[in-house]
């Protein structure tokens, strides 16, 4: 927290107090003041220690702190509250309520409080009462008064009490005669004044010093009187020592320019403070070697131990007077002397005097060591407390100075609880509103301590304020009421209403939003409201202000008038309409209204459908045009709250108020989902953005705020797209729940709770647990700007980042990956730990090369590698295992810029995997390389304990499925597991999903059956029963049972297996055994008995449903009946495809459609949402709506399969050009969100769309020759179109295409269409 605005202090004489406490000199100086029904305790300009709210509704009138015990007393009405401190020894100082009690005069309020000795509390109302407060209150003395007391204060030694009534010219001085608690007696005398007494101040001194009691009184006759004990035998306790005429003490040079009467202000500096400040200042100047003439003069004055009285006025004049030897019997003229007379003395005093602004009470003190400064608390009765601080020599220096005291803090705010805050578009101004329809306009300013908020204007509306909008950085404000709208001028301290317009609207107004206008410098503005019936009104607002010149134009009339009405005309179940948070970007009027126009409004329905809206004002036509720019079906019923930003991000809270989802309205995808505990109810959402338009979201709870920031998409690890970077708790500062929060344009968060505003720093400490969990590359930095943190989390990646390398591999850019790794190895050899080029000195054009250039570079590399045996150049262009080892050693030595330690480990893994893949580069195709790289990376990270996922994803399975080097992959997988491949290994590698050769698949399945049998020393036949039954090798299983003599089931099982299961009797017996095993939850063994009975369908269902192993179900089905059997067909159609639609898994859908022989549907599933391709659409889950469902690698596979055969070309032809264009653009956005901007540029630069038929009226589905859609001549396009009698539309049915062979087999010449069209 960098600033706190604790609320509006009460305009009473005892609303503020300060003292030293705990017996240590200025170690802790708590400043206390009361605001409404809250007690605010501060320890410094920006240190809020505690806020204590009172349950009663009466405002607090006075506060006092006991400097001996630290107890605090407050009074509200006739009730006194006593608080005692705790936790001071643990550095967690707080106060808790000890007890409360009522004064005897229940019909009168208590007005004043003062602490005496031994925890005695003086309470003043219509009587003076002295209470003992040690454990419980006890009234030990009481005296009725003729008039209610206005101020009663103990002397520092507690032997005297000075009291006066309001407008009283007689000060009553009470002298204590006895100190016993049983018999407390006072006598009193009067100190007469010629006019009403306006202030009392006791000199702070040692109470045991002789003549220590010195009293200052300030009178309405503009005189300060000093009372001291000059004659102990006089009838009066204190005698008048001297008086100072504050009116004549200031003698300005130009008397004619001043009015006859103007206010004077007085503050006192006690001698011990003045001496300490002069001594400390002289020592500091001596050490620094600075000129110290002014300090030497002050030090000479301080040796006379004077009491200092400073007289000020609101015209910039100051006169300081010293009182020497106060209390001496024989006062000499030299005992009162002038210290300084200064002109142009600026202490933020009001220039225009009024009853509310001219009253100011000053409290002065010196701050603690080591930098002792002079500090002044100025309590303005108009509702401000200003903390001024500076050096004592600057304060008294007669030479001209611009700022003698710096404003360290300005405490002000509301009297009531804050309900709503609205900021300007730029975030440089905001308005805070209360339930009492009062508003304060705050403006952001830069102070010596950083960013601060200053009060610019106060607005008090007689009508209920429904919505608010700010113009011209808070200079003008528009308030929407129930049946009218008003324009206010908020350029002055008190806002004034300038114009007003009544309206009639069907339904309740839901929002107030600004419409983009073509001339930003025009004084015209347009505001609109939308009602619950989706009707609306547009108002034209005319401002008397020249925005371009930033000055007022008096000739221009301010007005607000109705421009037009409109009807959005959408469904009636709209729950709410809110303005889109501009998040730092000014609404821009586009030349045309289209989906690229900036959103200004967001609506949501009860069923969770979001709509975003753009608008354009037609001034000549007197109309407004609206356009729905996006529609997102979130599936969240009855959302409680939603908020959208101009960066096309939408946050949504569910009806339970504890579930948060974040959506991208442009793509309609969910980027984040989080369920908080039921006790944590979300009540507020606030957006802001970085200068490069990266989004930040503040999620508000009753007593805390969580700040979420965008992080890069991570498809390989399926990481979240948003992460918490800060958590702010306010319970330690105030028990009041948060009312609202908003962002400033500088990145500071402002939180309103109760009467207070908390301004939090934009710096985030890197030691915070949330930051360490994100593994940011901090490299020794103690803190980061919040915008820098978001840039590190979501900005462009250096080309050596592991995520960029992984996406390059998927995009088929292995030559560039090799160059990056080799360049990184070269750079790290001479790396000094300071700077590393993000491009490694490689030209950016290297990543924009098209496919022909890549092929040419690859061929050159092949020719170069043919002579590798004769070359000894270490930069040979390939990544060897030796180079990878050397590079990984360097990565382990020192941190690499822009990489965290975890990312450096990932980089080392990828380098090792690339080196391994390079060894097999000549013997496998690109898809096999992709599979090998990411499977190996998965296995490496799993071995290191950094991979939570059980197996590889369907993405890797798809690469291997479309590879022509499957035999090599099978061999590599087998060798990785040392030839002992078990089913868990097969499931992890997906081998039985991507193998196309059915004979090779059965061979591998038999190997797994043998390995499952021998995986334990006892060699249990049960472990391999399912696999041998799928292979239809009951005889082998029977032989294994003969050797299992140790198994108690051997005899019965052996006998049972010896029967002929082609007979109905034994099939029935096998089924009965299968169901019995299901009841015992022995699912795998039950599936084996289903296969024994010849019931493949039930066996597959057991694997898929009870065992939750869809791979096992598919594997046994393929082994048992091949790829063209009815069970596999039904399994894919009825289970796999609905599962893919529900999860939004396009990789799985592509594989299933390809297995079904529907290659056209397989290609379409890569672009189109899966649920739209099924004959019975499956309702997608939240997971299917996630951004993870649209992997950017899909575009690589789509481009690869699109022109592979006539059937895939047909599928591509059924995709509209706009759908394909949106898919490519969306993929480019995904690359950008992943930090891979170069790949996004490469995609949009080199993508080739299919050629469209010249006859645009011809349906796409009726294209006779799909080859004509290819822009380039292909050497081979396989004719795999199904026969005309087979269905060709939606659904997974149809002919099954044969699997892709492991080794390429030359097809018949009649089935080929060459590139010349023969």
PDB file of N, CA, C and O in Angstrom, residues 882-902:
ATOM      1  N   UNK A 882      26.936 -34.767 -28.826  1.00  0.00           N
ATOM      2  CA  UNK A 882      28.058 -34.100 -28.159  1.00  0.00           C
ATOM      3  C   UNK A 882      27.756 -32.608 -27.987  1.00  0.00           C
ATOM      4  O   UNK A 882      28.017 -32.023 -26.919  1.00  0.00           O
ATOM      5  N   UNK A 883      27.200 -31.973 -29.036  1.00  0.00           N
ATOM      6  CA  UNK A 883      26.844 -30.559 -28.920  1.00  0.00           C
ATOM      7  C   UNK A 883      25.768 -30.356 -27.863  1.00  0.00           C
ATOM      8  O   UNK A 883      25.824 -29.394 -27.079  1.00  0.00           O
ATOM      9  N   UNK A 884      24.780 -31.254 -27.808  1.00  0.00           N
ATOM     10  CA  UNK A 884      23.713 -31.136 -26.809  1.00  0.00           C
ATOM     11  C   UNK A 884      24.272 -31.255 -25.398  1.00  0.00           C
ATOM     12  O   UNK A 884      23.869 -30.512 -24.489  1.00  0.00           O
ATOM     13  N   UNK A 885      25.226 -32.166 -25.192  1.00  0.00           N
ATOM     14  CA  UNK A 885      25.822 -32.314 -23.862  1.00  0.00           C
ATOM     15  C   UNK A 885      26.582 -31.063 -23.462  1.00  0.00           C
ATOM     16  O   UNK A 885      26.490 -30.596 -22.309  1.00  0.00           O
ATOM     17  N   UNK A 886      27.342 -30.490 -24.397  1.00  0.00           N
ATOM     18  CA  UNK A 886      28.087 -29.267 -24.099  1.00  0.00           C
ATOM     19  C   UNK A 886      27.148 -28.109 -23.784  1.00  0.00           C
ATOM     20  O   UNK A 886      27.364 -27.338 -22.827  1.00  0.00           O
ATOM     21  N   UNK A 887      26.106 -27.980 -24.577  1.00  0.00           N
ATOM     22  CA  UNK A 887      25.153 -26.887 -24.362  1.00  0.00           C
ATOM     23  C   UNK A 887      24.431 -27.037 -23.033  1.00  0.00           C
ATOM     24  O   UNK A 887      24.238 -26.057 -22.295  1.00  0.00           O
ATOM     25  N   UNK A 888      24.032 -28.224 -22.679  1.00  0.00           N
ATOM     26  CA  UNK A 888      23.331 -28.437 -21.410  1.00  0.00           C
ATOM     27  C   UNK A 888      24.237 -28.184 -20.217  1.00  0.00           C
ATOM     28  O   UNK A 888      23.769 -27.770 -19.147  1.00  0.00           O
ATOM     29  N   UNK A 889      25.541 -28.436 -20.392  1.00  0.00           N
ATOM     30  CA  UNK A 889      26.481 -28.085 -19.323  1.00  0.00           C
ATOM     31  C   UNK A 889      26.517 -26.575 -19.111  1.00  0.00           C
ATOM     32  O   UNK A 889      26.537 -26.090 -17.971  1.00  0.00           O
ATOM     33  N   UNK A 890      26.511 -25.814 -20.194  1.00  0.00           N
ATOM     34  CA  UNK A 890      26.502 -24.360 -20.075  1.00  0.00           C
ATOM     35  C   UNK A 890      25.190 -23.850 -19.483  1.00  0.00           C
ATOM     36  O   UNK A 890      25.174 -22.869 -18.726  1.00  0.00           O
ATOM     37  N   UNK A 891      24.073 -24.505 -19.832  1.00  0.00           N
ATOM     38  CA  UNK A 891      22.796 -24.097 -19.273  1.00  0.00           C
ATOM     39  C   UNK A 891      22.744 -24.314 -17.766  1.00  0.00           C
ATOM     40  O   UNK A 891      22.041 -23.598 -17.044  1.00  0.00           O
ATOM     41  N   UNK A 892      23.478 -25.318 -17.289  1.00  0.00           N
ATOM     42  CA  UNK A 892      23.488 -25.599 -15.850  1.00  0.00           C
ATOM     43  C   UNK A 892      24.405 -24.656 -15.080  1.00  0.00           C
ATOM     44  O   UNK A 892      24.325 -24.573 -13.849  1.00  0.00           O
ATOM     45  N   UNK A 893      25.245 -23.892 -15.784  1.00  0.00           N
ATOM     46  CA  UNK A 893      26.229 -23.048 -15.092  1.00  0.00           C
ATOM     47  C   UNK A 893      25.643 -21.706 -14.676  1.00  0.00           C
ATOM     48  O   UNK A 893      25.876 -21.244 -13.560  1.00  0.00           O
ATOM     49  N   UNK A 894      24.905 -21.040 -15.552  1.00  0.00           N
ATOM     50  CA  UNK A 894      24.444 -19.698 -15.235  1.00  0.00           C
ATOM     51  C   UNK A 894      23.044 -19.485 -15.798  1.00  0.00           C
ATOM     52  O   UNK A 894      22.627 -20.169 -16.743  1.00  0.00           O
ATOM     53  N   UNK A 895      22.302 -18.550 -15.188  1.00  0.00           N
ATOM     54  CA  UNK A 895      20.931 -18.283 -15.665  1.00  0.00           C
ATOM     55  C   UNK A 895      20.931 -17.588 -17.016  1.00  0.00           C
ATOM     56  O   UNK A 895      21.762 -16.725 -17.291  1.00  0.00           O
ATOM     57  N   UNK A 896      19.990 -17.984 -17.841  1.00  0.00           N
ATOM     58  CA  UNK A 896      19.841 -17.420 -19.180  1.00  0.00           C
ATOM     59  C   UNK A 896      18.757 -16.349 -19.123  1.00  0.00           C
ATOM     60  O   UNK A 896      17.702 -16.557 -18.513  1.00  0.00           O
ATOM     61  N   UNK A 897      18.980 -15.182 -19.716  1.00  0.00           N
ATOM     62  CA  UNK A 897      17.957 -14.124 -19.695  1.00  0.00           C
ATOM     63  C   UNK A 897      16.624 -14.600 -20.254  1.00  0.00           C
ATOM     64  O   UNK A 897      16.573 -15.360 -21.230  1.00  0.00           O
ATOM     65  N   UNK A 898      15.557 -14.144 -19.615  1.00  0.00           N
ATOM     66  CA  UNK A 898      14.168 -14.411 -20.011  1.00  0.00           C
ATOM     67  C   UNK A 898      13.764 -15.864 -19.804  1.00  0.00           C
ATOM     68  O   UNK A 898      12.704 -16.278 -20.277  1.00  0.00           O
ATOM     69  N   UNK A 899      14.585 -16.656 -19.107  1.00  0.00           N
ATOM     70  CA  UNK A 899      14.227 -18.036 -18.808  1.00  0.00           C
ATOM     71  C   UNK A 899      14.304 -18.242 -17.304  1.00  0.00           C
ATOM     72  O   UNK A 899      15.272 -17.839 -16.656  1.00  0.00           O
ATOM     73  N   UNK A 900      13.275 -18.880 -16.752  1.00  0.00           N
ATOM     74  CA  UNK A 900      13.336 -19.276 -15.361  1.00  0.00           C
ATOM     75  C   UNK A 900      14.138 -20.563 -15.244  1.00  0.00           C
ATOM     76  O   UNK A 900      14.491 -21.198 -16.243  1.00  0.00           O
ATOM     77  N   UNK A 901      14.428 -20.952 -14.022  1.00  0.00           N
ATOM     78  CA  UNK A 901      15.200 -22.188 -13.822  1.00  0.00           C
ATOM     79  C   UNK A 901      14.445 -23.394 -14.358  1.00  0.00           C
ATOM     80  O   UNK A 901      15.046 -24.305 -14.950  1.00  0.00           O
ATOM     81  N   UNK A 902      13.128 -23.405 -14.180  1.00  0.00           N
ATOM     82  CA  UNK A 902      12.339 -24.529 -14.695  1.00  0.00           C
ATOM     83  C   UNK A 902      12.331 -24.523 -16.221  1.00  0.00           C
ATOM     84  O   UNK A 902      12.421 -25.588 -16.846  1.00  0.00           O
TER      85      UNK A 902
END
